[in-house]
Amino acid sequence: MIIVENLRKQFGANEVLKDISTTIREQEVVCVIGPSGSGKSTFLRCLNLLEEVTSGKVMIGEVEVTSPKTNIDELRTNVGMVFQQFNLFPHLTVLENIMLAPKHIRKLSKAENEKKAMELLGKVGLSQKKDAYPDQLSGGQQQRVAIARALAMNPSVMLFDEPTSALDPEMVGEVLQVMKNLAHEGITMIVVTHEMGFAREVADRVIFMDGGYIVEEGTPEELFQNTRHERTKAFLGKVL
Ligand code: ADP
Ligand code: MG
């Protein structure tokens, strides 16, 4: 589904991603962990061209993301992204937030669009909040709306960048539960997270990044129980 080959990204003289290569299968759930500043967000952002890649190749399905001919809007339709900050449109209701992009980009009829939006709101457990505005919702609820909004484009891949890091602790669980349900539905997901419990339970594979490299990757068992690299051990020692 996703092939990353020798991906490098520099900001000026600062090389943030140094030769990243990996392959992500359809329906795979991959968690990316690692210290702050290791390049996790930059890696995700390179996958949907929120950052211009310095060199290397990224393929998502049949689309060569890194080709200059790639249509960025089309790519982003296919790759949903959820950020730490929910970024909902404050002047739009929950339902309007979810329906906005499909209306403009997928050219859905209003009835079809609304039906799909309500279905997604049901999926994230917020049907009763359809007419609420973002500031009337808790952080956990806003993030669940943001997930529904990303899903409204029918993406084939979902990228999550620390989706629970900005939440009060009591709201983390409800967002992780929604993500867990998506994982079980077979959506291909890449999740940057500090939630080691989630990674252990839900990930098919865990990637540990440090200093712009993939230091180690494997099943949760391989990474957490049979850790090979000292850097991974040191990191896990601090977060577990
Ligand atoms: P992580 O998500 O693992 O914390 P990031 O990918 O956000 O790491 O950042 C990795 C490095 O890239 C950091 O040193 C950061 O300062 C740098 N960086 C990220 N975005 C930019 C940018 N837009 N311009 C310059 N440097 C950046
Ligand atoms: Mg980050």
mmCIF file of C-alpha atoms and ligand atoms in Angstrom:
data_model
loop_
_atom_site.group_PDB
_atom_site.id
_atom_site.type_symbol
_atom_site.label_atom_id
_atom_site.label_comp_id
_atom_site.label_asym_id
_atom_site.label_seq_id
_atom_site.Cartn_x
_atom_site.Cartn_y
_atom_site.Cartn_z
ATOM 1 C CA MET A 1 0.000 0.000 0.000
ATOM 2 C CA ILE A 2 2.764 2.439 0.985
ATOM 3 C CA ILE A 3 6.361 2.153 -0.112
ATOM 4 C CA VAL A 4 8.968 4.545 1.242
ATOM 5 C CA GLU A 5 12.425 4.341 -0.300
ATOM 6 C CA ASN A 6 15.461 6.261 0.913
ATOM 7 C CA LEU A 7 13.380 9.186 2.060
ATOM 8 C CA ARG A 8 15.385 12.217 3.163
ATOM 9 C CA LYS A 9 14.172 15.565 4.381
ATOM 10 C CA GLN A 10 16.286 18.589 5.198
ATOM 11 C CA PHE A 11 15.235 21.910 6.643
ATOM 12 C CA GLY A 12 18.141 24.076 5.528
ATOM 13 C CA ALA A 13 21.255 22.381 6.847
ATOM 14 C CA ASN A 14 19.268 20.310 9.343
ATOM 15 C CA GLU A 15 18.756 16.800 8.025
ATOM 16 C CA VAL A 16 15.672 15.611 9.859
ATOM 17 C CA LEU A 17 14.944 12.392 7.966
ATOM 18 C CA LYS A 18 17.994 10.370 6.982
ATOM 19 C CA ASP A 19 17.355 7.533 4.596
ATOM 20 C CA ILE A 20 13.987 6.201 5.755
ATOM 21 C CA SER A 21 12.798 3.059 3.982
ATOM 22 C CA THR A 22 9.789 0.953 4.894
ATOM 23 C CA THR A 23 6.744 -0.736 3.405
ATOM 24 C CA ILE A 24 3.242 -0.676 4.818
ATOM 25 C CA ARG A 25 0.768 -3.313 3.720
ATOM 26 C CA GLU A 26 -2.903 -2.759 3.040
ATOM 27 C CA GLN A 27 -4.912 -2.904 6.295
ATOM 28 C CA GLU A 28 -1.768 -2.776 8.389
ATOM 29 C CA VAL A 29 -1.737 -0.672 11.573
ATOM 30 C CA VAL A 30 1.711 0.788 12.176
ATOM 31 C CA CYS A 31 2.576 2.772 15.283
ATOM 32 C CA VAL A 32 5.553 5.136 15.141
ATOM 33 C CA ILE A 33 7.227 5.878 18.451
ATOM 34 C CA GLY A 34 10.360 7.769 19.405
ATOM 35 C CA PRO A 35 11.685 10.767 21.274
ATOM 36 C CA SER A 36 10.603 14.304 20.589
ATOM 37 C CA GLY A 37 12.437 15.760 17.599
ATOM 38 C CA SER A 38 13.238 12.375 16.064
ATOM 39 C CA GLY A 39 11.333 13.216 12.858
ATOM 40 C CA LYS A 40 8.042 11.380 13.408
ATOM 41 C CA SER A 41 5.791 14.276 12.392
ATOM 42 C CA THR A 42 8.007 15.167 9.456
ATOM 43 C CA PHE A 43 7.802 11.567 8.281
ATOM 44 C CA LEU A 44 3.986 11.617 8.308
ATOM 45 C CA ARG A 45 3.913 15.031 6.669
ATOM 46 C CA CYS A 46 6.121 13.809 3.827
ATOM 47 C CA LEU A 47 3.597 11.050 3.093
ATOM 48 C CA ASN A 48 0.890 13.527 2.124
ATOM 49 C CA LEU A 49 3.159 16.314 0.893
ATOM 50 C CA LEU A 50 2.582 18.690 3.756
ATOM 51 C CA GLU A 51 6.375 18.789 3.471
ATOM 52 C CA GLU A 52 8.333 18.722 0.265
ATOM 53 C CA VAL A 53 10.637 15.719 0.209
ATOM 54 C CA THR A 54 14.364 16.413 -0.267
ATOM 55 C CA SER A 55 15.066 13.066 -1.938
ATOM 56 C CA GLY A 56 13.770 9.528 -2.097
ATOM 57 C CA LYS A 57 10.529 7.990 -3.228
ATOM 58 C CA VAL A 58 7.107 7.545 -1.670
ATOM 59 C CA MET A 59 4.384 5.474 -3.329
ATOM 60 C CA ILE A 60 0.836 5.275 -1.964
ATOM 61 C CA GLY A 61 -1.089 2.677 -3.915
ATOM 62 C CA GLU A 62 -0.480 3.436 -7.563
ATOM 63 C CA VAL A 63 0.385 7.073 -6.914
ATOM 64 C CA GLU A 64 3.973 8.213 -6.759
ATOM 65 C CA VAL A 65 3.642 10.895 -4.112
ATOM 66 C CA THR A 66 7.107 12.254 -4.783
ATOM 67 C CA SER A 67 6.574 12.691 -8.524
ATOM 68 C CA PRO A 68 6.252 16.339 -9.555
ATOM 69 C CA LYS A 69 3.197 15.343 -11.592
ATOM 70 C CA THR A 70 1.215 14.222 -8.565
ATOM 71 C CA ASN A 71 -2.045 16.031 -7.968
ATOM 72 C CA ILE A 72 -1.775 17.086 -4.326
ATOM 73 C CA ASP A 73 -5.520 17.547 -3.825
ATOM 74 C CA GLU A 74 -6.243 14.084 -5.138
ATOM 75 C CA LEU A 75 -3.516 12.634 -2.948
ATOM 76 C CA ARG A 76 -4.917 14.285 0.174
ATOM 77 C CA THR A 77 -8.360 12.922 -0.652
ATOM 78 C CA ASN A 78 -6.841 9.485 -0.467
ATOM 79 C CA VAL A 79 -4.776 10.101 2.673
ATOM 80 C CA GLY A 80 -6.671 11.283 5.747
ATOM 81 C CA MET A 81 -4.773 13.035 8.509
ATOM 82 C CA VAL A 82 -5.619 13.715 12.131
ATOM 83 C CA PHE A 83 -3.414 16.055 14.151
ATOM 84 C CA GLN A 84 -2.763 16.687 17.806
ATOM 85 C CA GLN A 85 -4.774 19.914 17.470
ATOM 86 C CA PHE A 86 -8.203 19.120 16.106
ATOM 87 C CA ASN A 87 -8.447 22.171 13.820
ATOM 88 C CA LEU A 88 -12.212 22.037 13.406
ATOM 89 C CA PHE A 89 -13.811 25.049 11.767
ATOM 90 C CA PRO A 90 -15.225 26.965 14.753
ATOM 91 C CA HIS A 91 -18.035 28.663 12.824
ATOM 92 C CA LEU A 92 -19.393 25.401 11.420
ATOM 93 C CA THR A 93 -21.460 22.769 13.224
ATOM 94 C CA VAL A 94 -20.177 19.259 13.691
ATOM 95 C CA LEU A 95 -22.170 18.036 10.709
ATOM 96 C CA GLU A 96 -21.049 20.958 8.536
ATOM 97 C CA ASN A 97 -17.423 20.310 9.470
ATOM 98 C CA ILE A 98 -17.722 16.738 8.259
ATOM 99 C CA MET A 99 -19.648 17.632 5.092
ATOM 100 C CA LEU A 100 -17.421 20.509 3.946
ATOM 101 C CA ALA A 101 -14.655 18.722 2.055
ATOM 102 C CA PRO A 102 -16.870 16.031 0.486
ATOM 103 C CA LYS A 103 -19.167 18.772 -0.799
ATOM 104 C CA HIS A 104 -16.357 20.599 -2.562
ATOM 105 C CA ILE A 105 -14.056 17.793 -3.548
ATOM 106 C CA ARG A 106 -16.116 14.640 -3.893
ATOM 107 C CA LYS A 107 -19.062 16.537 -5.368
ATOM 108 C CA LEU A 108 -21.517 14.479 -3.338
ATOM 109 C CA SER A 109 -25.162 15.493 -3.360
ATOM 110 C CA LYS A 110 -26.298 17.082 -0.107
ATOM 111 C CA ALA A 111 -28.462 14.082 0.794
ATOM 112 C CA GLU A 112 -25.692 11.566 0.149
ATOM 113 C CA ASN A 113 -23.183 13.715 1.955
ATOM 114 C CA GLU A 114 -25.407 14.094 5.009
ATOM 115 C CA LYS A 115 -26.203 10.397 5.110
ATOM 116 C CA LYS A 116 -22.512 9.541 5.061
ATOM 117 C CA ALA A 117 -21.698 12.220 7.666
ATOM 118 C CA MET A 118 -24.361 10.887 10.028
ATOM 119 C CA GLU A 119 -23.081 7.366 9.541
ATOM 120 C CA LEU A 120 -19.575 8.526 10.479
ATOM 121 C CA LEU A 121 -20.863 10.454 13.485
ATOM 122 C CA GLY A 122 -22.535 7.246 14.618
ATOM 123 C CA LYS A 123 -19.242 5.456 14.230
ATOM 124 C CA VAL A 124 -17.469 7.926 16.534
ATOM 125 C CA GLY A 125 -20.404 7.924 18.967
ATOM 126 C CA LEU A 126 -21.525 11.528 18.447
ATOM 127 C CA SER A 127 -24.797 11.365 16.510
ATOM 128 C CA GLN A 128 -26.514 13.494 19.146
ATOM 129 C CA LYS A 129 -23.926 16.286 18.685
ATOM 130 C CA LYS A 130 -24.493 16.882 14.971
ATOM 131 C CA ASP A 131 -25.730 20.468 15.427
ATOM 132 C CA ALA A 132 -23.248 21.465 18.126
ATOM 133 C CA TYR A 133 -20.380 23.870 17.468
ATOM 134 C CA PRO A 134 -16.809 22.763 18.258
ATOM 135 C CA ASP A 135 -16.496 25.003 21.336
ATOM 136 C CA GLN A 136 -19.505 23.229 22.834
ATOM 137 C CA LEU A 137 -17.634 19.923 22.761
ATOM 138 C CA SER A 138 -14.951 18.448 24.980
ATOM 139 C CA GLY A 139 -11.490 17.898 23.527
ATOM 140 C CA GLY A 140 -12.151 14.187 23.174
ATOM 141 C CA GLN A 141 -15.393 14.837 21.314
ATOM 142 C CA GLN A 142 -13.693 17.368 19.025
ATOM 143 C CA GLN A 143 -10.997 14.884 18.169
ATOM 144 C CA ARG A 144 -13.608 12.233 17.377
ATOM 145 C CA VAL A 145 -15.291 14.735 15.020
ATOM 146 C CA ALA A 146 -11.900 15.407 13.426
ATOM 147 C CA ILE A 147 -11.526 11.673 12.821
ATOM 148 C CA ALA A 148 -15.009 11.484 11.285
ATOM 149 C CA ARG A 149 -14.158 14.470 9.100
ATOM 150 C CA ALA A 150 -11.010 12.789 7.808
ATOM 151 C CA LEU A 151 -12.933 9.577 7.114
ATOM 152 C CA ALA A 152 -15.566 11.462 5.120
ATOM 153 C CA MET A 153 -13.236 11.566 2.143
ATOM 154 C CA ASN A 154 -13.079 7.767 2.068
ATOM 155 C CA PRO A 155 -9.298 7.755 2.378
ATOM 156 C CA SER A 156 -7.441 4.532 1.808
ATOM 157 C CA VAL A 157 -4.875 5.471 4.456
ATOM 158 C CA MET A 158 -5.278 7.341 7.744
ATOM 159 C CA LEU A 159 -2.337 9.157 9.337
ATOM 160 C CA PHE A 160 -2.566 10.140 12.996
ATOM 161 C CA ASP A 161 -0.021 12.490 14.581
ATOM 162 C CA GLU A 162 -0.245 12.182 18.365
ATOM 163 C CA PRO A 163 -4.042 12.387 18.280
ATOM 164 C CA THR A 164 -4.393 12.128 22.052
ATOM 165 C CA SER A 165 -1.467 14.283 23.193
ATOM 166 C CA ALA A 166 -3.480 17.482 23.597
ATOM 167 C CA LEU A 167 -6.280 15.788 25.542
ATOM 168 C CA ASP A 168 -7.002 15.682 29.240
ATOM 169 C CA PRO A 169 -6.228 12.183 30.482
ATOM 170 C CA GLU A 170 -9.859 11.210 30.997
ATOM 171 C CA MET A 171 -10.572 11.771 27.289
ATOM 172 C CA VAL A 172 -7.728 9.761 25.859
ATOM 173 C CA GLY A 173 -9.574 6.451 26.148
ATOM 174 C CA GLU A 174 -12.593 7.427 24.053
ATOM 175 C CA VAL A 175 -10.383 8.566 21.161
ATOM 176 C CA LEU A 176 -8.195 5.470 21.327
ATOM 177 C CA GLN A 177 -11.347 3.332 21.312
ATOM 178 C CA VAL A 178 -12.529 4.967 18.077
ATOM 179 C CA MET A 179 -9.104 4.345 16.543
ATOM 180 C CA LYS A 180 -9.151 0.770 17.734
ATOM 181 C CA ASN A 181 -12.507 0.249 16.035
ATOM 182 C CA LEU A 182 -11.103 1.658 12.793
ATOM 183 C CA ALA A 183 -8.136 -0.658 13.033
ATOM 184 C CA HIS A 184 -10.474 -3.627 13.383
ATOM 185 C CA GLU A 185 -12.397 -2.471 10.319
ATOM 186 C CA GLY A 186 -9.210 -2.890 8.344
ATOM 187 C CA ILE A 187 -8.312 0.711 7.543
ATOM 188 C CA THR A 188 -4.596 1.143 6.827
ATOM 189 C CA MET A 189 -3.283 3.351 9.600
ATOM 190 C CA ILE A 190 -0.020 4.992 10.607
ATOM 191 C CA VAL A 191 -0.191 6.340 14.135
ATOM 192 C CA VAL A 192 2.483 8.454 15.797
ATOM 193 C CA THR A 193 1.789 7.989 19.479
ATOM 194 C CA HIS A 194 3.124 8.007 23.004
ATOM 195 C CA GLU A 195 0.391 5.580 24.033
ATOM 196 C CA MET A 196 2.459 2.440 24.422
ATOM 197 C CA GLY A 197 -0.573 0.448 25.585
ATOM 198 C CA PHE A 198 -2.333 1.247 22.313
ATOM 199 C CA ALA A 199 0.757 0.368 20.269
ATOM 200 C CA ARG A 200 1.143 -2.905 22.097
ATOM 201 C CA GLU A 201 -2.479 -3.884 21.742
ATOM 202 C CA VAL A 202 -3.479 -2.555 18.325
ATOM 203 C CA ALA A 203 -0.360 -2.236 16.154
ATOM 204 C CA ASP A 204 0.615 -4.930 13.719
ATOM 205 C CA ARG A 205 4.030 -3.327 13.668
ATOM 206 C CA VAL A 206 5.857 -0.719 15.701
ATOM 207 C CA ILE A 207 8.544 1.540 14.252
ATOM 208 C CA PHE A 208 11.009 3.192 16.608
ATOM 209 C CA MET A 209 12.548 6.376 15.197
ATOM 210 C CA ASP A 210 15.481 8.272 16.623
ATOM 211 C CA GLY A 211 17.614 11.003 15.093
ATOM 212 C CA GLY A 212 15.899 10.806 11.708
ATOM 213 C CA TYR A 213 16.388 7.060 11.309
ATOM 214 C CA ILE A 214 14.220 4.015 11.761
ATOM 215 C CA VAL A 215 16.322 2.368 14.432
ATOM 216 C CA GLU A 216 14.169 -0.704 14.882
ATOM 217 C CA GLU A 217 10.838 -2.075 13.723
ATOM 218 C CA GLY A 218 8.891 -5.209 14.456
ATOM 219 C CA THR A 219 5.757 -6.650 15.990
ATOM 220 C CA PRO A 220 4.833 -5.163 19.360
ATOM 221 C CA GLU A 221 6.217 -8.292 20.966
ATOM 222 C CA GLU A 222 9.531 -7.989 19.144
ATOM 223 C CA LEU A 223 9.863 -4.336 19.927
ATOM 224 C CA PHE A 224 8.648 -4.256 23.519
ATOM 225 C CA GLN A 225 9.671 -7.674 24.817
ATOM 226 C CA ASN A 226 12.628 -8.622 22.659
ATOM 227 C CA THR A 227 14.101 -5.185 22.070
ATOM 228 C CA ARG A 228 17.316 -5.434 20.055
ATOM 229 C CA HIS A 229 18.809 -1.954 20.049
ATOM 230 C CA GLU A 230 20.192 -0.045 22.995
ATOM 231 C CA ARG A 231 18.594 3.206 21.849
ATOM 232 C CA THR A 232 15.174 1.573 21.763
ATOM 233 C CA LYS A 233 15.763 0.065 25.205
ATOM 234 C CA ALA A 234 16.788 3.438 26.599
ATOM 235 C CA PHE A 235 13.673 5.104 25.166
ATOM 236 C CA LEU A 236 11.321 2.397 26.367
ATOM 237 C CA GLY A 237 12.966 2.524 29.774
ATOM 238 C CA LYS A 238 11.847 6.136 30.046
ATOM 239 C CA VAL A 239 8.296 5.800 28.743
ATOM 240 C CA LEU A 240 7.112 2.427 30.036
HETATM 241 P P1 ADP B 1 8.870 14.694 16.196
HETATM 242 O O1 ADP B 1 7.506 14.712 15.585
HETATM 243 O O2 ADP B 1 9.478 13.335 16.251
HETATM 244 O O3 ADP B 1 8.901 15.354 17.539
HETATM 245 P P2 ADP B 1 9.537 16.555 14.088
HETATM 246 O O4 ADP B 1 9.374 15.812 12.818
HETATM 247 O O5 ADP B 1 8.450 17.480 14.480
HETATM 248 O O6 ADP B 1 9.862 15.531 15.268
HETATM 249 O O7 ADP B 1 10.855 17.401 14.047
HETATM 250 C C1 ADP B 1 12.107 16.853 13.762
HETATM 251 C C2 ADP B 1 13.116 17.976 13.612
HETATM 252 O O8 ADP B 1 12.785 18.764 12.479
HETATM 253 C C3 ADP B 1 13.175 18.923 14.789
HETATM 254 O O9 ADP B 1 14.522 19.220 15.017
HETATM 255 C C4 ADP B 1 12.437 20.135 14.306
HETATM 256 O O10 ADP B 1 12.933 21.297 14.913
HETATM 257 C C5 ADP B 1 12.712 20.127 12.820
HETATM 258 N N1 ADP B 1 11.613 20.734 12.051
HETATM 259 C C6 ADP B 1 10.354 20.262 11.951
HETATM 260 N N2 ADP B 1 9.596 21.037 11.165
HETATM 261 C C7 ADP B 1 10.398 22.040 10.749
HETATM 262 C C8 ADP B 1 10.223 23.189 9.896
HETATM 263 N N3 ADP B 1 9.056 23.426 9.301
HETATM 264 N N4 ADP B 1 11.284 23.992 9.699
HETATM 265 C C9 ADP B 1 12.474 23.743 10.278
HETATM 266 N N5 ADP B 1 12.721 22.696 11.086
HETATM 267 C C10 ADP B 1 11.700 21.853 11.320
HETATM 268 MG MG MG B 2 5.702 15.379 16.309
#
